[in-house]
DNA sequence: TCGATCCTGTAG
DNA sequence: CTACAGGATCGA
């Protein structure tokens, strides 16, 4: 899916293209994406409203409307929300189309149908997001906050970073990149990390995500372009068997918790834990 | 805490 | 054809 940086980029583009959109009508082309809410419920809550702002929470895109409703779009793996100039030109995988009064449109497109769209009272959003961990780019997100989230769990750091209830917004790409920059092995158990390691992970989360936001427009030209992660600038993700850019080592790929993980075994030292897979050096 | 699962596209 | 894909959730 779009991770935090890509979701953030969508929000920024929506803000640029349709800051005060007036919604004339709503087409829900696949009712599955709004379940368990009903098509009628969603339509009636949105239609006739005006957008008062866009926001992001974790990997969700939020469209705040006057009259107190907020549209929440969970992007899933392939979700994309964007502005189109003409709402009669409906893109192929459109699931929900917001027709605007000026003839433009807002599209929620999602080929794999892992995403969803719901409407909540704005005042209830805090409850909706109660399970999420802190926003990593907020000032209040310190390394101590991050460390405290780990509690006494023995989970490896990579699945920990992917757990939205611990920190919000990281996905498979930026979690791998973060650990490379922090020089922490993906299998290192969180209950064994030193304070120094926590500081590095914390700093790397923030620098990796901010940099990713900045780089998104490098690979995203037109308004309807999916905000691709800038893989060319990734240090490890998708670079299995290629040389490390920081040392003479070679990037390795392995599967962890069902997801592909990339690392440089020289830069990211294997944990001393004998039960863990040892990734062979060179 | 793993594995399967939702669904569809693309690359090999 | 098979393998894989940036997510999230549910059950064993």
XYZ file of C-alpha atoms (C1' of nucleotides) in Angstrom:
306
model
C 0.000 0.000 0.000
C 0.800 3.514 0.082
C 2.542 4.009 3.392
C 2.603 7.230 5.373
C 4.598 9.283 2.866
C 2.417 8.292 -0.064
C -0.794 8.907 1.870
C 0.594 12.265 2.941
C 1.354 13.092 -0.640
C -2.211 12.294 -1.695
C -3.518 14.614 0.985
C -1.244 17.417 -0.157
C -2.333 17.032 -3.735
C -6.003 16.997 -2.794
C -5.435 20.157 -0.796
C -3.778 21.772 -3.784
C -6.345 20.750 -6.381
C -9.652 20.875 -4.544
C -9.267 22.764 -1.273
C -12.943 23.621 -0.913
C -14.669 21.085 -3.117
C -18.445 21.073 -3.135
C -19.807 17.574 -3.498
C -22.873 17.323 -5.651
C -23.306 13.576 -5.704
C -21.636 10.312 -4.791
C -21.329 7.151 -6.844
C -20.405 3.970 -5.025
C -19.428 1.549 -7.747
C -18.522 -1.348 -5.463
C -20.576 -1.560 -2.313
C -17.990 -3.811 -0.675
C -15.639 -0.922 0.021
C -18.071 0.801 2.368
C -19.129 -2.263 4.356
C -20.272 -2.572 7.075
C -21.746 0.831 6.370
C -24.454 0.934 3.739
C -24.326 2.631 0.384
C -27.308 4.801 1.282
C -25.795 5.787 4.595
C -22.542 6.882 3.016
C -24.214 8.691 0.143
C -26.586 10.639 2.310
C -23.857 11.709 4.692
C -21.597 13.035 1.964
C -23.854 14.407 -0.749
C -24.331 18.142 -0.707
C -21.413 18.758 1.645
C -18.453 21.015 1.195
C -14.893 19.978 1.960
C -13.339 21.991 4.761
C -9.973 20.228 4.707
C -7.956 17.098 4.060
C -5.817 15.286 6.579
C -3.905 12.102 7.173
C -3.838 9.795 10.164
C -1.485 6.822 9.903
C -2.100 5.591 6.349
C -5.683 6.855 6.240
C -6.763 9.784 4.099
C -9.395 11.972 5.745
C -11.775 14.342 4.006
C -13.393 16.650 6.518
C -16.774 17.988 5.514
C -18.921 20.801 6.783
C -21.837 19.591 8.855
C -19.481 17.493 10.922
C -18.839 14.391 8.842
C -15.435 13.023 7.853
C -14.703 10.547 5.093
C -12.017 8.077 6.084
C -10.264 6.123 3.373
C -8.086 3.219 4.312
C -5.935 2.730 1.254
C -5.090 -0.931 1.591
C -2.447 -2.172 -0.802
C -3.505 -0.379 -3.972
C -5.781 2.431 -2.857
C -5.418 5.883 -4.355
C -7.434 9.044 -3.787
C -7.058 11.904 -6.216
C -8.621 14.742 -8.088
C -9.737 14.484 -11.712
C -10.749 17.422 -13.878
C -13.816 15.746 -15.358
C -15.923 13.384 -13.284
C -17.453 11.861 -16.402
C -14.089 10.283 -17.232
C -14.241 7.552 -14.639
C -10.941 5.691 -14.214
C -10.950 1.927 -14.506
C -10.722 0.813 -10.873
C -12.808 3.563 -9.362
C -14.751 2.296 -6.355
C -16.188 5.581 -5.143
C -16.567 8.776 -7.126
C -17.382 12.127 -5.555
C -18.860 14.389 -8.211
C -18.035 18.016 -7.591
C -20.211 20.972 -8.489
C -17.640 22.434 -10.863
C -17.582 19.254 -12.945
C -14.383 17.861 -11.416
C -14.289 14.784 -9.238
C -12.559 13.018 -6.395
C -11.779 9.389 -7.092
C -11.152 6.512 -4.741
C -9.513 3.915 -6.926
C -8.448 0.496 -5.658
C -7.840 -2.432 -7.962
C -7.285 -5.073 -5.289
C -10.198 -4.037 -3.126
C -8.239 -4.240 0.121
C -9.085 -0.658 0.922
C -12.250 0.802 2.386
C -14.156 4.046 2.725
C -16.265 5.014 5.698
C -17.950 8.111 7.007
C -17.765 9.103 10.659
C -18.728 12.074 12.759
C -15.613 14.176 12.992
C -15.974 14.206 16.739
C -15.771 10.411 16.790
C -12.520 10.120 14.869
C -10.441 9.939 18.019
C -12.356 6.809 18.937
C -11.961 5.366 15.456
C -8.195 5.752 15.763
C -7.951 4.685 19.372
C -5.904 1.614 18.513
C -3.268 3.479 16.535
C 0.127 4.349 17.884
C 1.631 7.842 17.738
C 2.261 9.796 14.555
C 6.004 9.516 13.999
C 6.454 12.976 12.539
C 4.802 14.818 15.426
C 7.006 16.730 17.838
C 5.757 14.664 20.748
C 7.101 11.459 19.223
C 10.376 10.963 21.062
C 12.628 7.937 21.267
C 11.394 7.342 24.791
C 7.806 7.211 23.525
C 8.872 4.675 20.929
C 10.746 2.554 23.418
C 7.842 2.638 25.857
C 5.537 1.276 23.153
C 7.598 -1.873 23.047
C 6.801 -2.666 26.647
C 8.102 -6.134 27.452
C 7.200 -7.723 24.156
C 9.798 -10.017 22.601
C 8.839 -9.294 19.010
C 11.514 -8.635 16.392
C 11.922 -4.983 15.513
C 10.702 -5.185 11.920
C 7.239 -6.651 12.643
C 7.118 -4.243 15.571
C 7.587 -1.291 13.238
C 4.864 -2.620 10.948
C 2.413 -2.852 13.837
C 0.227 0.229 13.505
C -0.671 0.117 17.180
C 2.987 0.732 18.086
C 3.852 3.455 15.600
C 1.500 4.651 12.882
C 2.363 4.845 9.234
C 5.334 2.602 8.507
C 4.915 -0.155 5.945
C 7.180 -2.744 4.440
C 9.347 -0.424 2.358
C 10.053 2.295 4.864
C 10.415 -0.105 7.772
C 13.223 -1.853 5.896
C 14.829 1.454 4.963
C 14.529 2.732 8.504
C 16.345 -0.274 9.941
C 19.138 0.052 7.431
C 19.700 3.684 8.325
C 19.526 2.826 12.013
C 21.945 -0.070 11.481
C 19.641 -2.404 13.345
C 19.009 -5.975 12.230
C 15.337 -6.682 11.369
C 15.336 -9.707 13.663
C 16.709 -7.913 16.676
C 14.254 -8.398 19.516
C 12.802 -5.163 20.813
C 13.398 -6.193 24.420
C 17.124 -6.381 23.723
C 17.622 -3.003 22.058
C 19.925 -0.564 23.795
C 18.888 3.031 24.305
C 21.385 3.926 21.630
C 19.646 1.600 19.193
C 16.253 3.047 20.107
C 17.592 6.541 19.451
C 18.892 5.498 16.057
C 15.651 3.749 15.108
C 13.643 6.762 16.202
C 15.821 9.194 14.261
C 15.787 6.935 11.208
C 11.996 6.639 11.230
C 11.695 10.388 11.090
C 14.391 11.054 8.534
C 13.319 8.175 6.293
C 9.674 9.209 6.253
C 10.340 12.916 5.739
C 12.763 12.185 2.976
C 10.253 9.832 1.353
C 7.603 12.550 1.386
C 10.031 14.962 -0.237
C 10.971 12.435 -2.912
C 7.476 11.388 -3.879
C 6.979 14.129 -6.440
C 10.158 13.059 -8.183
C 8.298 9.976 -9.408
C 4.789 11.386 -9.436
C 4.187 13.841 -12.226
C 0.531 14.058 -13.183
C -2.260 14.548 -10.622
C -3.684 11.098 -11.341
C -0.347 9.302 -10.969
C -0.152 6.865 -8.127
C 2.381 8.270 -5.653
C 5.088 5.713 -6.118
C 7.731 5.255 -3.499
C 11.044 6.395 -4.862
C 12.594 2.939 -5.073
C 15.610 4.135 -7.003
C 16.782 5.917 -3.919
C 16.128 3.044 -1.554
C 19.196 1.633 0.122
C 17.897 -1.898 0.632
C 14.255 -2.383 -0.383
C 13.990 -4.265 -3.665
C 17.786 -4.490 -3.950
C 18.354 -8.144 -3.110
C 21.799 -9.362 -4.231
C 22.879 -5.868 -5.224
C 25.879 -4.186 -3.617
C 25.386 -2.156 -0.474
C 25.855 1.545 -1.062
C 27.669 2.053 2.206
C 29.975 -0.918 2.578
C 31.478 -3.724 0.471
C 28.604 -6.022 1.453
C 25.677 -7.285 -0.529
C 21.981 -6.698 0.166
C 20.039 -9.781 1.227
C 16.353 -10.601 1.037
C 14.554 -13.002 3.347
C 11.002 -13.582 4.460
C 10.037 -12.471 7.941
C 6.523 -12.724 9.309
C 5.321 -13.437 5.809
C 6.782 -10.304 4.272
C 9.943 -9.809 2.302
C 12.643 -8.064 4.257
C 15.846 -6.547 2.951
C 19.013 -5.732 4.808
C 22.743 -5.354 4.550
C 24.106 -8.030 6.886
C 27.346 -6.118 7.325
C 25.776 -2.797 8.229
C 23.019 -4.397 10.304
C 24.625 -6.816 12.698
C 22.787 -10.050 13.382
C 21.385 -10.408 16.879
C 23.303 -12.753 19.136
C 20.171 -14.806 19.597
C 20.941 -18.359 18.478
C 17.347 -19.147 17.658
C 17.209 -16.478 15.026
C 18.107 -17.010 11.423
C 21.643 -15.949 10.851
C 21.971 -14.180 7.547
C 25.258 -15.200 6.066
C 27.841 -12.524 5.472
C 28.935 -12.060 1.895
C 2.718 -14.819 16.670
C 2.394 -17.310 12.544
C -0.344 -18.404 8.397
C -4.121 -17.891 5.509
C -7.023 -14.738 3.392
C -9.316 -10.867 0.970
C -8.479 -9.501 -4.746
C -6.222 -8.278 -9.132
C -2.310 -6.959 -11.697
C 2.396 -7.446 -13.384
C 6.852 -9.596 -14.196
C 9.401 -13.615 -15.195
C 1.927 -20.911 -15.897
C 4.074 -19.256 -11.050
C 5.677 -15.891 -7.784
C 5.083 -11.744 -5.887
C 3.088 -7.146 -4.471
C 3.868 -0.966 -0.458
C -1.953 -3.845 4.129
C -4.862 -5.463 7.687
C -7.469 -8.958 10.009
C -8.831 -13.193 11.763
C -8.367 -17.703 13.569
C -5.725 -21.647 15.346
